[in-house]
């Protein structure tokens, strides 16, 4: 039972990181209708950048590295959106075209990462040392720290979307982009912003999980696939759905790991997804059925 | 205030508007009428920067709007209320209204305007925390007009506000639009027929198969 409590608490903090990844993926789909296949490679890239800023080179303390990481990833995301994605928006089959171009970008990032950092995984020390005991379960402080950071970010994002005029504009574009144009919202600005934000979120997820797994060039793919399942379960484009789905699937994952082993996670997730989609084709909180 | 000169509009190869010219002066309420599918919405969208026009030019407040997008035009007080309303379905009535005041122009007086919209449509105030998707047809149209007013327009272009409304609501809706003019707004109103509007419009243009012509009173009485 104690072992299960430990796995469960690990699952909760893992879920919080899935939230960050899935939030960004869903937000970009919701506003710009772009399915970003480079999301996992950007996760890995974020982890490498965090590694360079800290133990891998610059030796900055965590508190200095975080804001720098955010700025670098945000600018990187904006540049990708402006140079790679946006020019395709005016083409006829832009949905499939942008999907393919982000897939190409993923391979470029993967190769660049493995050229620069080599194929061998990079270790990252935990940001918080030691362990905490909660209800008899021994949990690493790092996991608790990850949970708190990720939750604070998600709460902050939700407040931003609900309470600020710019956040309202982001929601407006995702609900009706033509209506948004009619009130004077520049959708292109929103597209760059959400893309930049999603790269920040996935990169932070990469940084937070780096001490738990080694950073390796292809390590982001598994997380991308998981984030994809989460986003579809939550309802494509719904950020709240993504948050709820991340916790549901994260908890299912910890049960599966305890009972069957980690390799069963994806099969069980997909069966869950299938059942939910048969009842609600638009996902848990999705509005449209596509 | 608004001057359309020989504008052509195409959808791909499909030539919808042929050399359209029309003029709306400050303070006027001008109607553009025509049967379904003859290009009224298309011309209005071209004026508001939502579809490009090819030949000719369109001037708003003396400046060509060829290079301006909708966002800029809204900031300049040219506001469009779409036939299909285009509300934000998963936001509340009040959130929809406040988004009308997204740009500096509307934001400057957003609370006064909100007050004004609620006085005009007490129904919207009652429903202010309801999601837009739950509104009835009449309320949806009120919200679309209210959101347009929140942008602090100088010229408001309204596409078929009576479409889909119950007959008893149509007269009310059109009366409100007449009141916009009385408050000093310039209005370009698109409708399918002159029913209920001919008594208060300043000028009428007729759009037939993409061709615009001035409709004079003689024609009105003939019909
Ligand atoms: N987005 C579009 N793409 C192609 N054709 C369109 C589009 N919108 C409207 N049309 C066509 O243009 C013509 C004029 O339509 P519209 O401007 O909506 O007319 P109205 O508002 O007078 O009913 C119609 O034949 C319609 O089918
Ligand atoms: Mg029309």
Short mmCIF file of C-alpha atoms and ligand atoms in Angstrom, two decimals:
data_model
loop_
_atom_site.label_atom_id
_atom_site.label_comp_id
_atom_site.label_asym_id
_atom_site.label_seq_id
_atom_site.Cartn_x
_atom_site.Cartn_y
_atom_site.Cartn_z
CA UNK A 1 0.00 0.00 0.00
CA UNK A 2 2.83 2.34 0.89
CA UNK A 3 4.51 1.50 -2.39
CA UNK A 4 1.28 2.34 -4.20
CA UNK A 5 1.04 5.67 -2.38
CA UNK A 6 4.52 6.44 -3.59
CA UNK A 7 3.70 5.58 -7.17
CA UNK A 8 0.48 7.56 -6.93
CA UNK A 9 2.21 10.69 -5.66
CA UNK A 10 4.79 10.29 -8.42
CA UNK A 11 1.89 9.98 -10.85
CA UNK A 12 0.36 13.23 -9.66
CA UNK A 13 3.52 15.20 -10.21
CA UNK A 14 4.03 13.50 -13.57
CA UNK A 15 0.46 14.55 -14.48
CA UNK A 16 1.26 18.15 -13.66
CA UNK A 17 4.09 18.08 -16.18
CA UNK A 18 1.83 16.45 -18.79
CA UNK A 19 -0.50 19.38 -18.13
CA UNK A 20 2.15 21.86 -19.19
CA UNK A 21 2.90 20.01 -22.41
CA UNK A 22 -0.70 19.32 -23.30
CA UNK A 23 -1.81 22.87 -22.45
CA UNK A 24 0.56 24.35 -25.05
CA UNK A 25 -0.26 21.76 -27.70
CA UNK A 26 -3.98 22.33 -27.22
CA UNK A 27 -3.69 26.12 -27.09
CA UNK A 28 -1.87 26.26 -30.42
CA UNK A 29 -4.39 23.91 -31.98
CA UNK A 30 -7.28 25.87 -30.49
CA UNK A 31 -6.13 29.26 -31.75
CA UNK A 32 -4.12 28.61 -34.90
CA UNK A 33 -5.55 25.14 -35.75
CA UNK A 34 -2.02 23.82 -36.06
CA UNK A 35 -1.04 20.41 -34.79
CA UNK A 36 2.58 20.87 -33.83
CA UNK A 37 4.51 17.65 -34.39
CA UNK A 38 7.70 19.32 -33.17
CA UNK A 39 6.25 19.69 -29.68
CA UNK A 40 8.25 16.72 -28.33
CA UNK A 41 11.48 17.82 -29.98
CA UNK A 42 10.94 21.27 -28.51
CA UNK A 43 10.50 19.62 -25.12
CA UNK A 44 13.92 18.02 -25.56
CA UNK A 45 15.41 21.25 -26.87
CA UNK A 46 14.09 23.07 -23.80
CA UNK A 47 15.74 20.50 -21.56
CA UNK A 48 19.07 20.90 -23.38
CA UNK A 49 18.89 24.69 -23.17
CA UNK A 50 18.18 24.40 -19.44
CA UNK A 51 21.15 22.02 -19.16
CA UNK A 52 23.46 24.47 -20.94
CA UNK A 53 22.28 27.35 -18.76
CA UNK A 54 22.91 25.35 -15.57
CA UNK A 55 25.19 22.37 -15.06
CA UNK A 56 26.13 21.89 -18.69
CA UNK A 57 27.94 25.17 -19.22
CA UNK A 58 26.97 28.52 -17.78
CA UNK A 59 26.47 27.22 -14.23
CA UNK A 60 23.73 29.73 -13.52
CA UNK A 61 21.61 29.16 -10.42
CA UNK A 62 18.11 27.85 -11.10
CA UNK A 63 16.44 31.19 -10.33
CA UNK A 64 18.51 32.98 -12.94
CA UNK A 65 18.28 30.17 -15.50
CA UNK A 66 14.47 29.97 -15.43
CA UNK A 67 13.67 33.48 -16.74
CA UNK A 68 16.43 33.21 -19.31
CA UNK A 69 15.05 29.88 -20.48
CA UNK A 70 11.58 31.39 -20.78
CA UNK A 71 12.81 34.28 -22.91
CA UNK A 72 14.94 32.10 -25.19
CA UNK A 73 12.16 29.56 -25.77
CA UNK A 74 9.51 32.23 -26.31
CA UNK A 75 11.59 33.99 -28.96
CA UNK A 76 12.44 30.66 -30.56
CA UNK A 77 8.75 29.78 -30.75
CA UNK A 78 7.81 33.14 -32.26
CA UNK A 79 10.53 32.80 -34.89
CA UNK A 80 9.34 29.30 -35.82
CA UNK A 81 5.77 30.53 -36.15
CA UNK A 82 6.70 33.53 -38.27
CA UNK A 83 9.19 31.84 -40.58
CA UNK A 84 8.03 28.25 -40.87
CA UNK A 85 4.33 28.08 -40.09
CA UNK A 86 2.79 31.41 -41.09
CA UNK A 87 3.92 31.51 -44.72
CA UNK A 88 2.00 28.26 -45.25
CA UNK A 89 -1.26 29.56 -43.80
CA UNK A 90 -2.28 31.11 -47.09
CA UNK A 91 -1.76 27.88 -49.05
CA UNK A 92 -4.69 25.73 -50.00
CA UNK A 93 -4.08 22.67 -47.85
CA UNK A 94 -2.49 24.59 -45.04
CA UNK A 95 -3.64 22.28 -42.25
CA UNK A 96 -1.82 19.25 -43.61
CA UNK A 97 1.05 21.42 -44.90
CA UNK A 98 1.74 22.98 -41.52
CA UNK A 99 1.54 19.57 -39.89
CA UNK A 100 4.14 18.18 -42.28
CA UNK A 101 6.42 21.17 -41.87
CA UNK A 102 6.36 20.85 -38.08
CA UNK A 103 7.20 17.18 -38.51
CA UNK A 104 10.18 18.21 -40.65
CA UNK A 105 11.16 20.71 -38.00
CA UNK A 106 11.07 17.94 -35.41
CA UNK A 107 13.63 15.91 -37.36
CA UNK A 108 15.86 18.95 -37.85
CA UNK A 109 15.77 19.71 -34.12
CA UNK A 110 16.44 16.05 -33.23
CA UNK A 111 19.46 15.90 -35.52
CA UNK A 112 20.77 19.25 -34.39
CA UNK A 113 20.43 18.18 -30.75
CA UNK A 114 22.22 14.93 -31.31
CA UNK A 115 25.01 16.66 -33.29
CA UNK A 116 25.52 19.27 -30.60
CA UNK A 117 25.02 17.17 -27.49
CA UNK A 118 25.83 13.66 -28.69
CA UNK A 119 23.68 10.56 -28.47
CA UNK A 120 24.47 9.83 -24.84
CA UNK A 121 21.96 11.12 -22.29
CA UNK A 122 22.89 14.13 -20.17
CA UNK A 123 22.20 13.94 -16.45
CA UNK A 124 20.65 16.86 -14.64
CA UNK A 125 20.73 17.10 -10.83
CA UNK A 126 17.39 17.58 -9.06
CA UNK A 127 16.47 21.18 -8.27
CA UNK A 128 15.35 20.26 -4.78
CA UNK A 129 17.35 17.77 -2.73
CA UNK A 130 16.04 15.24 -0.26
CA UNK A 131 12.73 13.53 0.35
CA UNK A 132 9.43 14.31 2.02
CA UNK A 133 7.15 11.83 3.77
CA UNK A 134 3.45 12.26 3.09
CA UNK A 135 1.01 9.77 4.67
CA UNK A 136 3.82 7.29 4.99
CA UNK A 137 4.87 7.62 1.36
CA UNK A 138 8.41 8.76 0.74
CA UNK A 139 8.48 11.23 -2.15
CA UNK A 140 11.48 13.07 -3.53
CA UNK A 141 11.42 16.80 -2.88
CA UNK A 142 12.11 17.29 -6.55
CA UNK A 143 8.79 15.68 -7.44
CA UNK A 144 6.94 17.90 -4.98
CA UNK A 145 8.75 20.94 -6.37
CA UNK A 146 7.82 19.93 -9.91
CA UNK A 147 4.19 19.53 -8.91
CA UNK A 148 4.07 22.95 -7.26
CA UNK A 149 5.82 24.76 -10.11
CA UNK A 150 3.66 23.11 -12.77
CA UNK A 151 0.44 23.80 -10.85
CA UNK A 152 1.36 27.43 -10.32
CA UNK A 153 2.02 27.82 -14.03
CA UNK A 154 -1.28 26.20 -15.00
CA UNK A 155 -3.24 28.34 -12.52
CA UNK A 156 -1.43 31.43 -13.78
CA UNK A 157 -2.29 30.57 -17.37
CA UNK A 158 -5.93 29.98 -16.55
CA UNK A 159 -6.15 33.35 -14.77
CA UNK A 160 -4.41 34.99 -17.70
CA UNK A 161 -6.89 33.51 -20.18
CA UNK A 162 -9.94 34.36 -18.08
CA UNK A 163 -9.07 37.70 -16.57
CA UNK A 164 -6.83 39.74 -18.84
CA UNK A 165 -7.90 41.48 -22.06
CA UNK A 166 -5.10 39.80 -24.00
CA UNK A 167 -6.06 36.41 -22.60
CA UNK A 168 -9.67 37.09 -23.63
CA UNK A 169 -8.41 37.90 -27.11
CA UNK A 170 -6.64 34.53 -27.25
CA UNK A 171 -9.90 32.79 -26.34
CA UNK A 172 -11.80 34.93 -28.82
CA UNK A 173 -9.54 33.86 -31.67
CA UNK A 174 -9.96 30.22 -30.73
CA UNK A 175 -13.75 30.53 -30.62
CA UNK A 176 -14.27 32.57 -33.79
CA UNK A 177 -11.32 34.03 -35.62
CA UNK A 178 -13.47 36.06 -38.00
CA UNK A 179 -15.45 37.48 -35.09
CA UNK A 180 -12.12 38.33 -33.47
CA UNK A 181 -11.03 40.24 -36.58
CA UNK A 182 -14.30 42.16 -36.44
CA UNK A 183 -13.51 43.54 -33.00
CA UNK A 184 -9.99 44.46 -34.08
CA UNK A 185 -7.97 41.53 -32.75
CA UNK A 186 -4.90 40.84 -34.86
CA UNK A 187 -4.97 37.06 -35.13
CA UNK A 188 -1.38 36.82 -36.36
CA UNK A 189 -0.16 38.34 -33.12
CA UNK A 190 -2.17 35.77 -31.20
CA UNK A 191 -0.76 32.94 -33.31
CA UNK A 192 2.86 33.97 -32.60
CA UNK A 193 2.10 34.50 -28.97
CA UNK A 194 0.46 31.11 -28.43
CA UNK A 195 3.19 29.34 -30.37
CA UNK A 196 5.88 31.08 -28.32
CA UNK A 197 4.01 30.27 -25.12
CA UNK A 198 3.61 26.62 -26.05
CA UNK A 199 7.34 26.28 -26.69
CA UNK A 200 8.01 27.83 -23.28
CA UNK A 201 5.62 25.37 -21.63
CA UNK A 202 6.95 22.27 -23.32
CA UNK A 203 10.52 23.44 -22.68
CA UNK A 204 9.81 23.96 -18.99
CA UNK A 205 8.28 20.49 -18.90
CA UNK A 206 11.54 19.22 -20.41
CA UNK A 207 13.54 21.02 -17.78
CA UNK A 208 11.37 19.78 -14.90
CA UNK A 209 11.53 16.14 -15.96
CA UNK A 210 15.23 16.20 -16.92
CA UNK A 211 16.46 15.22 -13.44
CA UNK A 212 14.14 12.18 -13.45
CA UNK A 213 15.18 10.85 -16.86
CA UNK A 214 18.38 11.58 -18.76
CA UNK A 215 18.11 14.23 -21.48
CA UNK A 216 18.49 12.42 -24.79
CA UNK A 217 17.89 13.57 -28.37
CA UNK A 218 14.77 11.48 -28.97
CA UNK A 219 13.41 11.55 -25.42
CA UNK A 220 10.64 14.00 -26.28
CA UNK A 221 8.74 11.75 -28.67
CA UNK A 222 7.17 9.59 -26.00
CA UNK A 223 5.99 12.72 -24.20
CA UNK A 224 4.67 14.22 -27.40
CA UNK A 225 2.62 11.10 -28.07
CA UNK A 226 1.31 11.16 -24.54
CA UNK A 227 0.47 14.86 -24.76
CA UNK A 228 -1.31 14.16 -28.03
CA UNK A 229 -3.51 11.49 -26.44
CA UNK A 230 -4.19 13.84 -23.51
CA UNK A 231 -5.18 16.68 -25.82
CA UNK A 232 -7.56 14.50 -27.83
CA UNK A 233 -9.10 13.05 -24.68
CA UNK A 234 -9.58 16.55 -23.24
CA UNK A 235 -11.01 17.84 -26.51
CA UNK A 236 -8.77 19.32 -29.21
CA UNK A 237 -8.26 22.99 -28.52
CA UNK A 238 -9.66 22.97 -25.00
CA UNK A 239 -6.97 23.89 -22.48
CA UNK A 240 -9.16 23.04 -19.50
CA UNK A 241 -9.91 19.69 -21.07
CA UNK A 242 -6.17 19.13 -21.43
CA UNK A 243 -5.62 19.82 -17.74
CA UNK A 244 -8.39 17.46 -16.65
CA UNK A 245 -7.30 14.74 -19.09
CA UNK A 246 -3.67 15.04 -17.98
CA UNK A 247 -4.62 14.24 -14.40
CA UNK A 248 -7.01 11.43 -15.33
CA UNK A 249 -4.47 9.75 -17.60
CA UNK A 250 -1.59 10.48 -15.23
CA UNK A 251 -3.38 8.70 -12.40
CA UNK A 252 -4.37 5.82 -14.66
CA UNK A 253 -0.71 5.59 -15.61
CA UNK A 254 0.42 5.22 -12.02
CA UNK A 255 -2.10 2.44 -11.42
CA UNK A 256 -1.01 0.70 -14.62
CA UNK A 257 2.67 0.98 -13.71
CA UNK A 258 1.90 -0.51 -10.30
CA UNK A 259 -0.25 -3.37 -11.61
CA UNK A 260 1.07 -4.17 -15.09
CA UNK A 261 4.27 -2.28 -15.77
CA UNK A 262 5.14 0.94 -17.59
CA UNK A 263 4.95 -0.54 -21.09
CA UNK A 264 1.19 -0.99 -20.63
CA UNK A 265 0.55 2.71 -20.16
CA UNK A 266 -0.07 3.56 -23.80
CA UNK A 267 -2.36 0.59 -24.54
CA UNK A 268 -4.49 1.36 -21.50
CA UNK A 269 -4.56 5.05 -22.37
CA UNK A 270 -5.70 4.32 -25.88
CA UNK A 271 -8.49 2.04 -24.68
CA UNK A 272 -9.58 4.81 -22.30
CA UNK A 273 -9.48 7.29 -25.16
CA UNK A 274 -11.47 4.98 -27.40
CA UNK A 275 -14.19 4.51 -24.81
CA UNK A 276 -14.47 8.24 -24.12
CA UNK A 277 -14.53 9.13 -27.81
CA UNK A 278 -17.27 6.60 -28.48
CA UNK A 279 -19.44 8.37 -25.91
CA UNK A 280 -18.20 11.93 -26.56
CA UNK A 281 -16.58 12.25 -30.01
CA UNK A 282 -15.45 15.80 -29.23
CA UNK A 283 -13.49 14.70 -26.14
CA UNK A 284 -14.19 15.53 -22.51
CA UNK A 285 -14.47 19.30 -22.91
CA UNK A 286 -14.21 19.80 -26.63
CA UNK A 287 -16.77 21.94 -28.36
CA UNK A 288 -16.40 20.93 -31.95
CA UNK A 289 -16.40 17.39 -33.21
CA UNK A 290 -13.32 17.80 -35.42
CA UNK B 1 -17.28 59.52 -45.25
CA UNK B 2 -17.33 56.28 -47.22
CA UNK B 3 -16.76 56.28 -50.94
CA UNK B 4 -16.69 53.13 -53.02
CA UNK B 5 -15.44 53.70 -56.55
CA UNK B 6 -15.87 51.04 -59.21
CA UNK B 7 -14.86 48.17 -56.95
CA UNK B 8 -14.68 44.62 -58.26
CA UNK B 9 -14.75 41.64 -55.93
CA UNK B 10 -13.94 38.05 -56.85
CA UNK B 11 -14.02 34.75 -55.01
CA UNK B 12 -11.33 32.92 -56.95
CA UNK B 13 -12.57 33.15 -60.55
CA UNK B 14 -16.10 33.94 -59.52
CA UNK B 15 -16.80 37.60 -60.23
CA UNK B 16 -19.32 38.69 -57.58
CA UNK B 17 -19.28 42.51 -57.53
CA UNK B 18 -19.06 44.45 -60.78
CA UNK B 19 -17.74 48.02 -60.68
CA UNK B 20 -19.70 48.97 -57.59
CA UNK B 21 -19.83 52.63 -56.60
CA UNK B 22 -21.61 54.08 -53.63
CA UNK B 23 -21.29 56.94 -51.23
CA UNK B 24 -22.24 57.36 -47.59
CA UNK B 25 -22.00 60.82 -46.07
CA UNK B 26 -21.41 61.57 -42.43
CA UNK B 27 -24.54 61.21 -40.34
CA UNK B 28 -26.52 59.42 -43.04
CA UNK B 29 -28.34 56.15 -42.77
CA UNK B 30 -27.90 54.45 -46.13
CA UNK B 31 -29.53 51.20 -47.11
CA UNK B 32 -28.15 48.63 -49.50
CA UNK B 33 -30.87 46.27 -50.59
CA UNK B 34 -31.04 43.28 -52.87
CA UNK B 35 -32.26 39.73 -53.04
CA UNK B 36 -30.47 36.81 -51.48
CA UNK B 37 -27.19 35.83 -53.15
CA UNK B 38 -26.71 39.02 -55.17
CA UNK B 39 -23.54 40.06 -53.32
CA UNK B 40 -24.62 42.39 -50.51
CA UNK B 41 -22.57 40.66 -47.84
CA UNK B 42 -19.61 40.39 -50.19
CA UNK B 43 -19.60 44.13 -50.88
CA UNK B 44 -19.93 44.91 -47.19
CA UNK B 45 -17.06 42.58 -46.32
CA UNK B 46 -14.90 44.21 -48.98
CA UNK B 47 -15.66 47.62 -47.48
CA UNK B 48 -14.71 46.36 -44.04
CA UNK B 49 -11.48 44.72 -45.19
CA UNK B 50 -12.59 41.12 -44.76
CA UNK B 51 -12.34 40.22 -48.45
CA UNK B 52 -9.99 41.91 -50.93
CA UNK B 53 -11.25 43.97 -53.85
CA UNK B 54 -9.51 44.08 -57.22
CA UNK B 55 -10.39 46.99 -59.44
CA UNK B 56 -11.24 50.47 -58.21
CA UNK B 57 -10.80 51.84 -54.74
CA UNK B 58 -12.62 52.40 -51.47
CA UNK B 59 -12.12 55.54 -49.41
CA UNK B 60 -12.99 55.87 -45.76
CA UNK B 61 -12.66 59.31 -44.18
CA UNK B 62 -10.77 60.42 -47.28
CA UNK B 63 -8.17 57.66 -47.17
CA UNK B 64 -7.89 54.62 -49.39
CA UNK B 65 -8.46 51.46 -47.39
CA UNK B 66 -6.90 49.18 -49.99
CA UNK B 67 -3.84 48.51 -47.84
CA UNK B 68 -5.68 48.43 -44.52
CA UNK B 69 -6.87 45.33 -42.76
CA UNK B 70 -10.01 44.96 -40.67
CA UNK B 71 -8.12 45.47 -37.43
CA UNK B 72 -6.93 48.93 -38.54
CA UNK B 73 -10.36 49.88 -39.82
CA UNK B 74 -12.03 48.97 -36.53
CA UNK B 75 -9.47 51.18 -34.81
CA UNK B 76 -10.51 53.95 -37.19
CA UNK B 77 -14.18 53.56 -36.31
CA UNK B 78 -15.39 51.46 -39.26
CA UNK B 79 -17.19 48.61 -37.54
CA UNK B 80 -18.87 45.62 -39.15
CA UNK B 81 -21.76 43.61 -37.70
CA UNK B 82 -21.97 40.35 -39.60
CA UNK B 83 -25.05 38.65 -40.94
CA UNK B 84 -23.98 35.48 -39.12
CA UNK B 85 -23.28 37.46 -35.92
CA UNK B 86 -19.87 35.91 -35.27
CA UNK B 87 -20.08 35.97 -31.48
CA UNK B 88 -17.76 34.10 -29.14
CA UNK B 89 -20.03 31.21 -28.16
CA UNK B 90 -18.24 30.03 -25.02
CA UNK B 91 -17.91 33.45 -23.48
CA UNK B 92 -20.50 35.28 -21.46
CA UNK B 93 -22.60 38.11 -22.82
CA UNK B 94 -20.52 40.63 -20.91
CA UNK B 95 -17.22 39.11 -22.07
CA UNK B 96 -18.45 39.37 -25.65
CA UNK B 97 -19.35 43.00 -25.13
CA UNK B 98 -16.04 43.83 -23.48
CA UNK B 99 -14.18 42.27 -26.39
CA UNK B 100 -15.91 44.80 -28.61
CA UNK B 101 -13.85 47.35 -26.68
CA UNK B 102 -10.61 45.45 -27.26
CA UNK B 103 -8.88 48.27 -29.09
CA UNK B 104 -7.87 51.55 -27.49
CA UNK B 105 -10.65 53.35 -29.34
CA UNK B 106 -13.42 51.41 -27.62
CA UNK B 107 -11.60 50.87 -24.35
CA UNK B 108 -11.40 54.58 -23.61
CA UNK B 109 -15.11 54.75 -22.87
CA UNK B 110 -15.87 51.07 -22.32
CA UNK B 111 -17.85 51.39 -19.10
CA UNK B 112 -20.00 54.27 -20.33
CA UNK B 113 -20.69 52.38 -23.56
CA UNK B 114 -21.48 49.19 -21.66
CA UNK B 115 -23.97 51.13 -19.59
CA UNK B 116 -25.47 52.53 -22.77
CA UNK B 117 -25.78 49.08 -24.38
CA UNK B 118 -27.47 47.73 -21.27
CA UNK B 119 -29.93 50.63 -21.30
CA UNK B 120 -30.64 49.95 -24.94
CA UNK B 121 -31.03 46.21 -24.34
CA UNK B 122 -31.99 45.45 -20.71
CA UNK B 123 -32.30 41.84 -21.84
CA UNK B 124 -28.53 41.67 -22.32
CA UNK B 125 -27.97 42.99 -18.83
CA UNK B 126 -30.24 40.29 -17.41
CA UNK B 127 -28.24 37.69 -19.26
CA UNK B 128 -24.82 39.19 -18.82
CA UNK B 129 -23.25 36.11 -17.22
CA UNK B 130 -24.86 33.64 -19.59
CA UNK B 131 -22.79 32.07 -22.37
CA UNK B 132 -23.47 33.55 -25.79
CA UNK B 133 -24.26 30.09 -27.19
CA UNK B 134 -27.33 29.88 -24.98
CA UNK B 135 -29.01 33.04 -26.31
CA UNK B 136 -32.10 33.14 -28.52
CA UNK B 137 -31.97 34.53 -32.06
CA UNK B 138 -33.18 37.96 -31.02
CA UNK B 139 -30.76 38.19 -28.11
CA UNK B 140 -27.92 37.06 -30.35
CA UNK B 141 -28.62 39.93 -32.70
CA UNK B 142 -28.79 42.38 -29.79
CA UNK B 143 -25.43 41.13 -28.60
CA UNK B 144 -23.89 41.45 -32.08
CA UNK B 145 -25.08 45.05 -32.33
CA UNK B 146 -24.04 45.76 -28.75
CA UNK B 147 -20.57 44.38 -29.39
CA UNK B 148 -20.35 46.59 -32.46
CA UNK B 149 -21.28 49.65 -30.40
CA UNK B 150 -18.60 48.77 -27.85
CA UNK B 151 -15.97 49.42 -30.55
CA UNK B 152 -17.08 53.09 -30.58
CA UNK B 153 -17.92 53.20 -34.29
CA UNK B 154 -18.20 56.27 -36.47
CA UNK B 155 -19.61 54.24 -39.31
CA UNK B 156 -21.36 51.00 -38.49
CA UNK B 157 -22.05 48.55 -41.31
CA UNK B 158 -24.83 46.17 -40.36
CA UNK B 159 -25.59 43.09 -42.44
CA UNK B 160 -29.23 41.96 -42.39
CA UNK B 161 -30.02 42.57 -38.73
CA UNK B 162 -33.56 41.35 -39.22
CA UNK B 163 -32.49 37.97 -40.56
CA UNK B 164 -33.90 35.12 -38.53
CA UNK B 165 -35.80 37.36 -36.13
CA UNK B 166 -39.41 36.80 -35.19
CA UNK B 167 -41.60 39.38 -36.99
CA UNK B 168 -42.53 41.17 -33.78
CA UNK B 169 -38.83 41.75 -33.03
CA UNK B 170 -37.90 43.11 -36.45
CA UNK B 171 -39.58 46.49 -36.03
CA UNK B 172 -37.91 46.89 -32.65
CA UNK B 173 -34.50 46.05 -34.05
CA UNK B 174 -34.88 48.49 -36.92
CA UNK B 175 -36.04 51.22 -34.56
CA UNK B 176 -32.88 50.81 -32.52
CA UNK B 177 -30.84 51.16 -35.67
CA UNK B 178 -32.71 54.33 -36.51
CA UNK B 179 -31.80 55.58 -33.04
CA UNK B 180 -28.09 55.05 -33.87
CA UNK B 181 -28.50 57.65 -36.57
CA UNK B 182 -30.25 60.02 -34.21
CA UNK B 183 -27.22 59.74 -31.90
CA UNK B 184 -24.95 60.86 -34.73
CA UNK B 185 -23.69 57.53 -36.00
CA UNK B 186 -23.33 56.95 -39.71
CA UNK B 187 -25.00 53.71 -40.72
CA UNK B 188 -24.75 51.47 -43.76
CA UNK B 189 -27.58 48.99 -43.47
CA UNK B 190 -27.99 45.90 -45.61
CA UNK B 191 -31.44 44.39 -45.94
CA UNK B 192 -33.28 42.21 -48.42
CA UNK B 193 -36.23 44.52 -48.75
CA UNK B 194 -37.35 48.02 -47.98
CA UNK B 195 -39.95 46.67 -45.64
CA UNK B 196 -40.00 48.85 -42.48
CA UNK B 197 -36.90 50.86 -43.37
CA UNK B 198 -37.85 53.07 -46.29
CA UNK B 199 -39.49 55.64 -44.04
CA UNK B 200 -36.24 56.54 -42.31
CA UNK B 201 -33.33 55.86 -44.67
CA UNK B 202 -31.57 58.77 -46.37
CA UNK B 203 -30.53 56.96 -49.49
CA UNK B 204 -31.10 53.56 -51.00
CA UNK B 205 -28.80 51.53 -53.20
CA UNK B 206 -30.02 48.48 -54.99
CA UNK B 207 -27.70 45.55 -55.64
CA UNK B 208 -28.72 43.25 -58.47
CA UNK B 209 -26.43 40.48 -59.63
CA UNK B 210 -23.41 42.32 -58.35
CA UNK B 211 -24.34 45.66 -59.91
CA UNK B 212 -25.08 48.63 -57.67
CA UNK B 213 -27.50 51.36 -58.66
CA UNK B 214 -29.06 54.28 -56.86
CA UNK B 215 -32.69 53.65 -56.11
CA UNK B 216 -34.85 56.74 -56.30
CA UNK B 217 -38.21 57.43 -54.75
CA UNK B 218 -39.97 56.97 -58.06
CA UNK B 219 -38.74 53.39 -58.17
CA UNK B 220 -39.76 52.91 -54.59
CA UNK B 221 -43.33 53.82 -55.30
CA UNK B 222 -43.34 51.70 -58.44
CA UNK B 223 -42.49 48.52 -56.53
N1 LIG C 1 -16.68 32.71 -49.31
C1 LIG C 1 -17.26 32.56 -50.52
N2 LIG C 1 -16.65 31.86 -51.50
C2 LIG C 1 -17.20 31.72 -52.72
N3 LIG C 1 -18.39 32.22 -53.06
C3 LIG C 1 -19.06 32.92 -52.14
C4 LIG C 1 -18.54 33.13 -50.82
N4 LIG C 1 -19.43 33.87 -50.13
C5 LIG C 1 -20.45 34.11 -50.95
N5 LIG C 1 -20.24 33.55 -52.18
C6 LIG C 1 -21.12 33.65 -53.34
O1 LIG C 1 -21.15 35.01 -53.73
C7 LIG C 1 -22.47 35.36 -54.11
C8 LIG C 1 -22.93 36.55 -53.31
O2 LIG C 1 -23.09 36.15 -51.97
P1 LIG C 1 -23.43 37.15 -50.79
O3 LIG C 1 -22.51 38.31 -50.88
O4 LIG C 1 -23.45 36.39 -49.53
O5 LIG C 1 -24.89 37.61 -51.19
P2 LIG C 1 -26.04 38.27 -50.31
O6 LIG C 1 -25.42 38.80 -49.06
O7 LIG C 1 -26.60 39.33 -51.18
O8 LIG C 1 -27.03 37.20 -50.03
C9 LIG C 1 -23.33 34.13 -53.94
O9 LIG C 1 -23.47 33.52 -55.19
C10 LIG C 1 -22.55 33.27 -52.99
O10 LIG C 1 -22.79 31.92 -53.24
MG1 LIG C 2 -25.83 38.34 -47.16
#
